[in-house]
PDB file of C-alpha atoms in Angstrom:
ATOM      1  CA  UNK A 950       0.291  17.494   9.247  1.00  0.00           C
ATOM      2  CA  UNK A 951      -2.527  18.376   6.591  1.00  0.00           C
ATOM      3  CA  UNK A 952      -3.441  15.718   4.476  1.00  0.00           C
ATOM      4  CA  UNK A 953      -5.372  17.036   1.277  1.00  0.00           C
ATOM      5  CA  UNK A 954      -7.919  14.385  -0.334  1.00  0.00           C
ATOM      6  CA  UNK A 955      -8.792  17.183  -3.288  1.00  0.00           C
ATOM      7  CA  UNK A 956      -5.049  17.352  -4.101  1.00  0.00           C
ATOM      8  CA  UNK A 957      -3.715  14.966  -7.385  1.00  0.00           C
ATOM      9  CA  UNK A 958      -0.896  13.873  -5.464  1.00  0.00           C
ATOM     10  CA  UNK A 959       1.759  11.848  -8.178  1.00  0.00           C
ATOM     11  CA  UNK A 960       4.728  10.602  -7.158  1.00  0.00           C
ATOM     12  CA  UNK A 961       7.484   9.017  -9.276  1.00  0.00           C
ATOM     13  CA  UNK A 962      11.297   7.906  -9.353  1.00  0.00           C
ATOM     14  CA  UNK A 963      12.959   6.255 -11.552  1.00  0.00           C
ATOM     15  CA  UNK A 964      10.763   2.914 -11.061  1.00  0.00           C
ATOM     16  CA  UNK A 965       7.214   3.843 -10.549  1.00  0.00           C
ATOM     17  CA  UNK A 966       4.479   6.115 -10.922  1.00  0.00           C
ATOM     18  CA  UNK A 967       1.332   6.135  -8.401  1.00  0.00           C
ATOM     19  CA  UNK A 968      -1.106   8.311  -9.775  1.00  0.00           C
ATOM     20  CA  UNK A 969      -4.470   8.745  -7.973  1.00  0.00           C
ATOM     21  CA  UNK A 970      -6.861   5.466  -8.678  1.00  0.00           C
ATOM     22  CA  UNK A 971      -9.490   6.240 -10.802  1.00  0.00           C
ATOM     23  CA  UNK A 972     -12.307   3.968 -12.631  1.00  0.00           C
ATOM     24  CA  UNK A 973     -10.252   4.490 -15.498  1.00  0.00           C
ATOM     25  CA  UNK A 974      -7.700   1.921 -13.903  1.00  0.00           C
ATOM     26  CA  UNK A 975     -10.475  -0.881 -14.266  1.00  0.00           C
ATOM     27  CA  UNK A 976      -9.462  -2.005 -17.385  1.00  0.00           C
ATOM     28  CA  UNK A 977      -5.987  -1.520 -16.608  1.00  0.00           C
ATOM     29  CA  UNK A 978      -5.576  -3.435 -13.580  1.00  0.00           C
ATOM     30  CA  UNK A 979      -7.897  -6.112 -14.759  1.00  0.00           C
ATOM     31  CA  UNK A 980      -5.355  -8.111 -16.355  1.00  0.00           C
ATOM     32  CA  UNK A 981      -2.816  -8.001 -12.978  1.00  0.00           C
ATOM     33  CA  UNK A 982      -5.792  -8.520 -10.233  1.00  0.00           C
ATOM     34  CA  UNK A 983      -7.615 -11.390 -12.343  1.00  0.00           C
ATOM     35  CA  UNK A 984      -4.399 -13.570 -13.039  1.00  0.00           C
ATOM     36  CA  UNK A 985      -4.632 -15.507  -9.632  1.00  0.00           C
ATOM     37  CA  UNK A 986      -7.216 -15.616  -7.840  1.00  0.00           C
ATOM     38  CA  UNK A 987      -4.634 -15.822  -4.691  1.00  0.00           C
ATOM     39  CA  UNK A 988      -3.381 -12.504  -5.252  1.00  0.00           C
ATOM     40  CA  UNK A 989      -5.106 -11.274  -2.455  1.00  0.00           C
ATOM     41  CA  UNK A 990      -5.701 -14.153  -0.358  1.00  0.00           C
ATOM     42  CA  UNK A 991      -4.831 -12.545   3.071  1.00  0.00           C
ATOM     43  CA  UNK A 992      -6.771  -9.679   2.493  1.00  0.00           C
ATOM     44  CA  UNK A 993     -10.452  -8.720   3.545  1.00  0.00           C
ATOM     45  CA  UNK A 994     -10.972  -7.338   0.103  1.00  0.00           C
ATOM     46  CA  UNK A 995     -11.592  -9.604  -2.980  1.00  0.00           C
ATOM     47  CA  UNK A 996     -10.428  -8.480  -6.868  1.00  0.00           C
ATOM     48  CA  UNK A 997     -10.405 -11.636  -8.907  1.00  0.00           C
ATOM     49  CA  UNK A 998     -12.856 -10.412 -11.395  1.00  0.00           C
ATOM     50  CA  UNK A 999     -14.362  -7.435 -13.019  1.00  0.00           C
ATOM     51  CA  UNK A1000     -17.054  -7.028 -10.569  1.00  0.00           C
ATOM     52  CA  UNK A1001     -14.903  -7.338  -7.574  1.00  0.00           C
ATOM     53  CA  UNK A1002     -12.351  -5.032  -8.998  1.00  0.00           C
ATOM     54  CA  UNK A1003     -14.899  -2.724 -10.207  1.00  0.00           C
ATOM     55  CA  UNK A1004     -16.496  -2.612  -6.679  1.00  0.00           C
ATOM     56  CA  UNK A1005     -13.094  -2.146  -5.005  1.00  0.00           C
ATOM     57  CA  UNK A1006     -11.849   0.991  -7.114  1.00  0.00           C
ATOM     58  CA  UNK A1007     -15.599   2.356  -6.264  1.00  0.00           C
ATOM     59  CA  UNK A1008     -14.789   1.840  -2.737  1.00  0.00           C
ATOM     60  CA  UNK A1009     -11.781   3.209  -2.950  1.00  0.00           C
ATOM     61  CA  UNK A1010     -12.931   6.663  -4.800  1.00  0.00           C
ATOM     62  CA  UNK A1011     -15.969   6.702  -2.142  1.00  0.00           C
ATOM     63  CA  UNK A1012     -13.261   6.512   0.990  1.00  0.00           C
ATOM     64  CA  UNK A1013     -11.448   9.417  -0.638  1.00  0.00           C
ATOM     65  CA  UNK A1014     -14.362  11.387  -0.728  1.00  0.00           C
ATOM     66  CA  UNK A1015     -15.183  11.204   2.966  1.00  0.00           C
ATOM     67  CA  UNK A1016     -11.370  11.586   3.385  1.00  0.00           C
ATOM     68  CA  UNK A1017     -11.261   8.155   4.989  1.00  0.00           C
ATOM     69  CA  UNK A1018      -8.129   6.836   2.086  1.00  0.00           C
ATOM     70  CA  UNK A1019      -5.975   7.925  -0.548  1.00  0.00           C
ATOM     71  CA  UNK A1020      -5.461   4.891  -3.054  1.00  0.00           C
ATOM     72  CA  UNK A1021      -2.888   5.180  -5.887  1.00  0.00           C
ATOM     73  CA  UNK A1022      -2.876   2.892  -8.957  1.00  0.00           C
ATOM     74  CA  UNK A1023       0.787   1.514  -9.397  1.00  0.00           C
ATOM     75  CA  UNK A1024       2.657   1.946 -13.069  1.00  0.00           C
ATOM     76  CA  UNK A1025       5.949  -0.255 -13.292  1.00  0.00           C
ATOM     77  CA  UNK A1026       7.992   2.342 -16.188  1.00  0.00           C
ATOM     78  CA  UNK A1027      10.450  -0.873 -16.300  1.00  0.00           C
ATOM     79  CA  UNK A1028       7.456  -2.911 -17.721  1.00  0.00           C
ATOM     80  CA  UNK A1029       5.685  -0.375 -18.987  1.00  0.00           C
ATOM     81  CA  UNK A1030       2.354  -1.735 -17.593  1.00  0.00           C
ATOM     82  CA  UNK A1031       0.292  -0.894 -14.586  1.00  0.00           C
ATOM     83  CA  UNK A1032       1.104  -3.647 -11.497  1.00  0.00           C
ATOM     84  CA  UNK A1033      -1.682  -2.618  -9.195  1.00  0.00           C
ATOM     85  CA  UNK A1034      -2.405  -0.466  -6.234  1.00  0.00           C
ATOM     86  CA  UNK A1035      -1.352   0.995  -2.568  1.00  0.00           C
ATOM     87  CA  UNK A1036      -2.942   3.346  -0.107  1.00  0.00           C
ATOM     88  CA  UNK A1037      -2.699   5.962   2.528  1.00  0.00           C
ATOM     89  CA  UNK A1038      -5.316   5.244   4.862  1.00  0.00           C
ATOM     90  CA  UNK A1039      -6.301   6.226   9.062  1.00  0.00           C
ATOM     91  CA  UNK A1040      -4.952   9.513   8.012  1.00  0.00           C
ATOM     92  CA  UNK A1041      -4.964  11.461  11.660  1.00  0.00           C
ATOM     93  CA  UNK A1042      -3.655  15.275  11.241  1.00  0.00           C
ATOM     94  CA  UNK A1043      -3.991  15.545  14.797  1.00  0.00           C
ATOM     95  CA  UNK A1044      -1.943  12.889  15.702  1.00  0.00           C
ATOM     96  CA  UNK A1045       0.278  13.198  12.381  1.00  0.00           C
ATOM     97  CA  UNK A1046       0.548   9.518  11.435  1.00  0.00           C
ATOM     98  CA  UNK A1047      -0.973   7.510   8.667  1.00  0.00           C
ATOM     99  CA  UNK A1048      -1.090   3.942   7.515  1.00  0.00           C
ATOM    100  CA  UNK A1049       0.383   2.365   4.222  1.00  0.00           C
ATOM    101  CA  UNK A1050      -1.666  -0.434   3.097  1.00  0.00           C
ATOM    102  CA  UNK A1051      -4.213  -1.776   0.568  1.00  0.00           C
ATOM    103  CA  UNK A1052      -1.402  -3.058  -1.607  1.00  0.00           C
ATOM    104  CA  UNK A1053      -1.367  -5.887  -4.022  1.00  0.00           C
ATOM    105  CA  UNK A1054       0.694  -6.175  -6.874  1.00  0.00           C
ATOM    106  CA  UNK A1055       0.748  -8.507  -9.575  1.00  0.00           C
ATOM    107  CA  UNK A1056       2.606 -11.571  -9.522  1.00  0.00           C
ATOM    108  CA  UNK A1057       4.948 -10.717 -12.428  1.00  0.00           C
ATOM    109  CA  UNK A1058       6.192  -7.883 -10.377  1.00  0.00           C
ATOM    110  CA  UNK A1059       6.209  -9.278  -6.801  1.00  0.00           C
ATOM    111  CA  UNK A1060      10.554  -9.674  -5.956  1.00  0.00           C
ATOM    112  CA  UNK A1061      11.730  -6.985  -8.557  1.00  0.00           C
ATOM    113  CA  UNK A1062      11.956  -4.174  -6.569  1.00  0.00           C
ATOM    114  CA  UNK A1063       8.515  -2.402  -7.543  1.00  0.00           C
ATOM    115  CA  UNK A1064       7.464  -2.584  -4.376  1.00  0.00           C
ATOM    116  CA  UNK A1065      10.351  -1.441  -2.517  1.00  0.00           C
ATOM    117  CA  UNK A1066      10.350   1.872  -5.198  1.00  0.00           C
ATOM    118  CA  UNK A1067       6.135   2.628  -4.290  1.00  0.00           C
ATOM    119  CA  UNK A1068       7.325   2.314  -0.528  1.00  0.00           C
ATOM    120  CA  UNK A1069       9.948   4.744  -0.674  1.00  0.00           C
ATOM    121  CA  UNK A1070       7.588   7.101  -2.622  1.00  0.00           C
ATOM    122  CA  UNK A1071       5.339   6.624  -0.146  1.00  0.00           C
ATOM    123  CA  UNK A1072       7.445   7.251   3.006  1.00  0.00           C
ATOM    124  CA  UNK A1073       8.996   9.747   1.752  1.00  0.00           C
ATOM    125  CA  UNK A1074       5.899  11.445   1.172  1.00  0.00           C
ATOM    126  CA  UNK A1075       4.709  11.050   4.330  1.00  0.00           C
ATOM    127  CA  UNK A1076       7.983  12.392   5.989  1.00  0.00           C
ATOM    128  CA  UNK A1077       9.203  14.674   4.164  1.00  0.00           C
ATOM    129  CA  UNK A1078       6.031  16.065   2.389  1.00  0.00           C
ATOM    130  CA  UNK A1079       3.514  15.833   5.064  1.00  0.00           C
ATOM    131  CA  UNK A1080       5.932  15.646   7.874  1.00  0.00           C
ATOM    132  CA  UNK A1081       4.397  12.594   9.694  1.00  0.00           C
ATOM    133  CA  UNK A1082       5.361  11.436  12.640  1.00  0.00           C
ATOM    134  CA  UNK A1083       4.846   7.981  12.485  1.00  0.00           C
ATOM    135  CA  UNK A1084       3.424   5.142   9.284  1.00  0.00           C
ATOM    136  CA  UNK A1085       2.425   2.306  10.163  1.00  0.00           C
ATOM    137  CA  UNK A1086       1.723  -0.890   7.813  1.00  0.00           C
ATOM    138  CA  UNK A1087      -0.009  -4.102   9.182  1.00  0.00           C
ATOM    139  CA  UNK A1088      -0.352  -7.406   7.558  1.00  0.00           C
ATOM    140  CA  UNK A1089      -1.929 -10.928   8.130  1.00  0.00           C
ATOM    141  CA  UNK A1090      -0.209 -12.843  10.507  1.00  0.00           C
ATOM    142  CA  UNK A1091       0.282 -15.742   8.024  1.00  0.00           C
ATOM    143  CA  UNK A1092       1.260 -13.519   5.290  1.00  0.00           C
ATOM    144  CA  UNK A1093       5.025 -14.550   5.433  1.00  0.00           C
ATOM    145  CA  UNK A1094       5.740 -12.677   2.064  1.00  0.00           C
ATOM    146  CA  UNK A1095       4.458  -9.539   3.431  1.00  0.00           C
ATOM    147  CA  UNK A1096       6.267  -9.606   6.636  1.00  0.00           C
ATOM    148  CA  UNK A1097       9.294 -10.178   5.432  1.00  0.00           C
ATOM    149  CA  UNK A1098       8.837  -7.286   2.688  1.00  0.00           C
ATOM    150  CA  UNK A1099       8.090  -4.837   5.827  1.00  0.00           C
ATOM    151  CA  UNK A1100      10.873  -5.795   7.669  1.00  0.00           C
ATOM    152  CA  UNK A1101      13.541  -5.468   4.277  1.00  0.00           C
ATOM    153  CA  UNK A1102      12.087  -2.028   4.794  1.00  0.00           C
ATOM    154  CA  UNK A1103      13.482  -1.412   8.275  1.00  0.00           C
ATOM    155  CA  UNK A1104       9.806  -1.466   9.685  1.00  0.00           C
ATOM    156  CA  UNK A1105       9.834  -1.997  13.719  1.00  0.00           C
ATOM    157  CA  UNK A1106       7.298  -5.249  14.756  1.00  0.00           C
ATOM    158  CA  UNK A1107       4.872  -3.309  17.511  1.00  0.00           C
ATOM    159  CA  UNK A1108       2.939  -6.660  17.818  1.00  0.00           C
ATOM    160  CA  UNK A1109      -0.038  -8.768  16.838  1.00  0.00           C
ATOM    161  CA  UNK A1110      -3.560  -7.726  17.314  1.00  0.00           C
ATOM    162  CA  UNK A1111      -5.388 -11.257  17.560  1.00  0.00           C
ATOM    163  CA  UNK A1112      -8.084 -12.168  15.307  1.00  0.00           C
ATOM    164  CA  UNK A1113      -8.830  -8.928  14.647  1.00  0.00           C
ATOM    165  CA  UNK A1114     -10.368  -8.794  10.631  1.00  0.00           C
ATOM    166  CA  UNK A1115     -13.029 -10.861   9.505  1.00  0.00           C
ATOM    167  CA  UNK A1116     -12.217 -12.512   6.061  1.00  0.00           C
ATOM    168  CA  UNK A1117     -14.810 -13.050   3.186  1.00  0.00           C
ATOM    169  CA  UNK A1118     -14.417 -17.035   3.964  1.00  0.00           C
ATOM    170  CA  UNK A1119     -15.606 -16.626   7.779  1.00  0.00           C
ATOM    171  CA  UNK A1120     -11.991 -16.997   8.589  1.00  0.00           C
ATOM    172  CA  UNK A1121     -10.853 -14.195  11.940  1.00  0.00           C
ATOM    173  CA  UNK A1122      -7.179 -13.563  11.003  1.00  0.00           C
ATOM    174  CA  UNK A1123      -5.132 -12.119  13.065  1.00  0.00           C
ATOM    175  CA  UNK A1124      -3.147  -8.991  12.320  1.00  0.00           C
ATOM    176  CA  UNK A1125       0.931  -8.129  12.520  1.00  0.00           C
ATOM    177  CA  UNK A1126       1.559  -4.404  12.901  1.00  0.00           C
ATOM    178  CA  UNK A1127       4.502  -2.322  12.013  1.00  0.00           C
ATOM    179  CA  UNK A1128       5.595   1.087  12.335  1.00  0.00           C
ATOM    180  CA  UNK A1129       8.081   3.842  11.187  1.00  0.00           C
ATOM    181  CA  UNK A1130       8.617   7.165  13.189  1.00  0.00           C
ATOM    182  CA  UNK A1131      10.140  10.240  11.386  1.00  0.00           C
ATOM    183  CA  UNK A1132      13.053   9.699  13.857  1.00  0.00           C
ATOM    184  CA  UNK A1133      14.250   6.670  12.006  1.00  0.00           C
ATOM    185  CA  UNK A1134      13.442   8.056   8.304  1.00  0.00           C
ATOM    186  CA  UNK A1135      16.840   9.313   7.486  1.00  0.00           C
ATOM    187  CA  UNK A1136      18.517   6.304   8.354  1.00  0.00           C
ATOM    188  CA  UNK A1137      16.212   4.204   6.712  1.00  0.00           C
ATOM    189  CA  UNK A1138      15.306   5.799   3.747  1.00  0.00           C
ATOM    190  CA  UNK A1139      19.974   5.900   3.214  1.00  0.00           C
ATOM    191  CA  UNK A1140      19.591   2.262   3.553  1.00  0.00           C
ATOM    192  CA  UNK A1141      16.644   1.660   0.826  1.00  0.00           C
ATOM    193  CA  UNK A1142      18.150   4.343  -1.717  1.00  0.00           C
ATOM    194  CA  UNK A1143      21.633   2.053  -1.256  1.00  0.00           C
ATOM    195  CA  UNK A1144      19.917  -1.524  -1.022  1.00  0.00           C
ATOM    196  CA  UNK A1145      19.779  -3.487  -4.393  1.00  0.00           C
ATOM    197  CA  UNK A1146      16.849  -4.634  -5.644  1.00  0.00           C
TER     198      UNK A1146
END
């Protein structure tokens, strides 16, 4: 595997389009990550305003550049508006595997299928692109929503690494991991191109 942080990497079906984030996404993902400030609740990040969003995309463009993650800003064509963001991130070309996380999407678009389209960009990316072995996704423990989205996916539960992340409130949450190997794509993948939304 040979991930490529320089590379403009775009990916699109017939659903979505992640492009590369940029700081020219601030103003376009303001709307979506200011609408609730619960958007985000189980995550260590904060985006409820335009400081906090501002200071996430710069974190985001800063972990590229040290080749640390690869964030994408999220277009819904069926809206016609961007819906917010996903990553590649723990990228290890020795050990070809790579993490799927970082994603929050706007309420509007949360159960329409959006999702499920960025995910299959994304794995199939990661399979058949960059010829992973194995992507793994993790999630808080009480994030019931997000759990049950990773499992629609065919993702198998490896376990729960206890009070592992630190949350802005003080709070140590506790982390549910997941994982696909490239053995299990084909099947999977069938089974999200056939699944309705």
């Amino acid at each position: 595997m040979n991930f490529n942080f320089s590379k403009d990497i775009i990916l699109e079906n017939e659903r979505a389009i992640l492009r590369p984030l940029t700081m020219q996404n601030l103003h376009q993902l303001l709307p979506v990550a200011t609408e609730n400030e619960k958007l985000v609740q189980f995550s260590p990040v904060k985006i409820h305003s335009e400081p906090l969003l501002k200071k996430h995309i710069e974190l985001a463009l800063e972990e590229r550049a040290f080749g640390i993650r690869y964030a994408f800003s999220i277009f819904d064509k069926k809206e016609n508006a961007f819906a917010g963001s996903t990553s590649f991130g723990m990228i290890s070309n020795k050990d070809d595997k790579l993490h799927i996380g970082w994603t929050w999407i706007g309420k509007k678009f949360q159960r329409t299928g959006l999702n499920r389209n960025c995910k299959l960009l994304l794995l199939t990316y990661a399979f058949e692109e960059l010829k992973c072995h194995r992507v793994d996704f993790q999630t808080d423990e009480r994030n019931t929503v997000s759990r049950t989205a990773i499992e629609k996916l065919g993702a198998t539960f490896e376990g729960i690494l206890r009070e592992d992340i630190l949350m802005t409130d003080g709070f140590r949450r506790s982390s549910v991991y997941y994982s696909i190997l490239a053995s299990e794509w084909p099947k999977i993948k069938n089974k999200l191109l056939r699944s309705p939304v």
